[in-house]
C-alpha cells in the first residue's frame, strides 16, 4: 500500500542539515516520499502550497518533545499554532533557528492517532509540563506516549 508522509513542522533555513525534511530523508535513506514543507524563501507560498496538499485529516502523527517543552513548532510565546488554518508561520526568538512552519493545533488534533515520543533526557520536562496549561504539549490530543528506556 502507498502512504503519504507529511512533515508536522519545518525549520526555515538554507542549511539542509538542519531541516527536518533532510534529516528524515537521511534517516530513512530517501525510501519514504516525504512531502516537502519548505521549498523557497517565500513563506506565504510555502504555507499555501503545503496547505493545498494536506488531506482533510491525517491518520497518524508522530510528535517529539523539545528540550524546552515545545512540540511541533508550537511555542508558548507565539500562539499562531492555535489558528483555525491547517498551517502557520512561527517566529520563536529564544531558539537558534527562529523561523518555523508548523501544522496547527486543530488540524493535528483531528488526526486518528497522535503519538508523543519522549526521549529519556526529556522525561523530567514532560513531567514538569503536565500541570502547566501554557505548555504546548498539553494542547495535543495524545493517544499514545512512547518513552525511551
JSON list of N, CA and C in Angstrom, two decimals, residues 1-5 32 59 112:
[
{"chain": "A", "resi": 1, "resn": "UNK", "atom": "N", "xyz": [0.85, -1.19, 0.00]},
{"chain": "A", "resi": 1, "resn": "UNK", "atom": "CA", "xyz": [0.00, 0.00, 0.00]},
{"chain": "A", "resi": 1, "resn": "UNK", "atom": "C", "xyz": [0.89, 1.25, 0.00]},
{"chain": "A", "resi": 2, "resn": "UNK", "atom": "N", "xyz": [0.46, 2.25, -0.70]},
{"chain": "A", "resi": 2, "resn": "UNK", "atom": "CA", "xyz": [1.18, 3.52, -0.73]},
{"chain": "A", "resi": 2, "resn": "UNK", "atom": "C", "xyz": [0.70, 4.43, 0.38]},
{"chain": "A", "resi": 3, "resn": "UNK", "atom": "N", "xyz": [1.64, 5.08, 1.02]},
{"chain": "A", "resi": 3, "resn": "UNK", "atom": "CA", "xyz": [1.34, 6.02, 2.09]},
{"chain": "A", "resi": 3, "resn": "UNK", "atom": "C", "xyz": [1.86, 7.40, 1.72]},
{"chain": "A", "resi": 4, "resn": "UNK", "atom": "N", "xyz": [1.20, 8.41, 2.24]},
{"chain": "A", "resi": 4, "resn": "UNK", "atom": "CA", "xyz": [1.68, 9.77, 2.11]},
{"chain": "A", "resi": 4, "resn": "UNK", "atom": "C", "xyz": [2.30, 10.18, 3.43]},
{"chain": "A", "resi": 5, "resn": "UNK", "atom": "N", "xyz": [3.46, 10.80, 3.37]},
{"chain": "A", "resi": 5, "resn": "UNK", "atom": "CA", "xyz": [4.17, 11.24, 4.57]},
{"chain": "A", "resi": 5, "resn": "UNK", "atom": "C", "xyz": [4.29, 12.76, 4.53]},
{"chain": "A", "resi": 32, "resn": "UNK", "atom": "N", "xyz": [11.27, 6.92, 1.91]},
{"chain": "A", "resi": 32, "resn": "UNK", "atom": "CA", "xyz": [9.93, 7.46, 2.09]},
{"chain": "A", "resi": 32, "resn": "UNK", "atom": "C", "xyz": [9.78, 8.71, 1.22]},
{"chain": "A", "resi": 59, "resn": "UNK", "atom": "N", "xyz": [-3.89, 10.38, 9.32]},
{"chain": "A", "resi": 59, "resn": "UNK", "atom": "CA", "xyz": [-4.16, 9.13, 10.04]},
{"chain": "A", "resi": 59, "resn": "UNK", "atom": "C", "xyz": [-3.32, 9.04, 11.31]},
{"chain": "A", "resi": 112, "resn": "UNK", "atom": "N", "xyz": [-6.36, 10.67, 13.47]},
{"chain": "A", "resi": 112, "resn": "UNK", "atom": "CA", "xyz": [-6.86, 9.47, 14.12]},
{"chain": "A", "resi": 112, "resn": "UNK", "atom": "C", "xyz": [-6.03, 9.11, 15.34]}
]
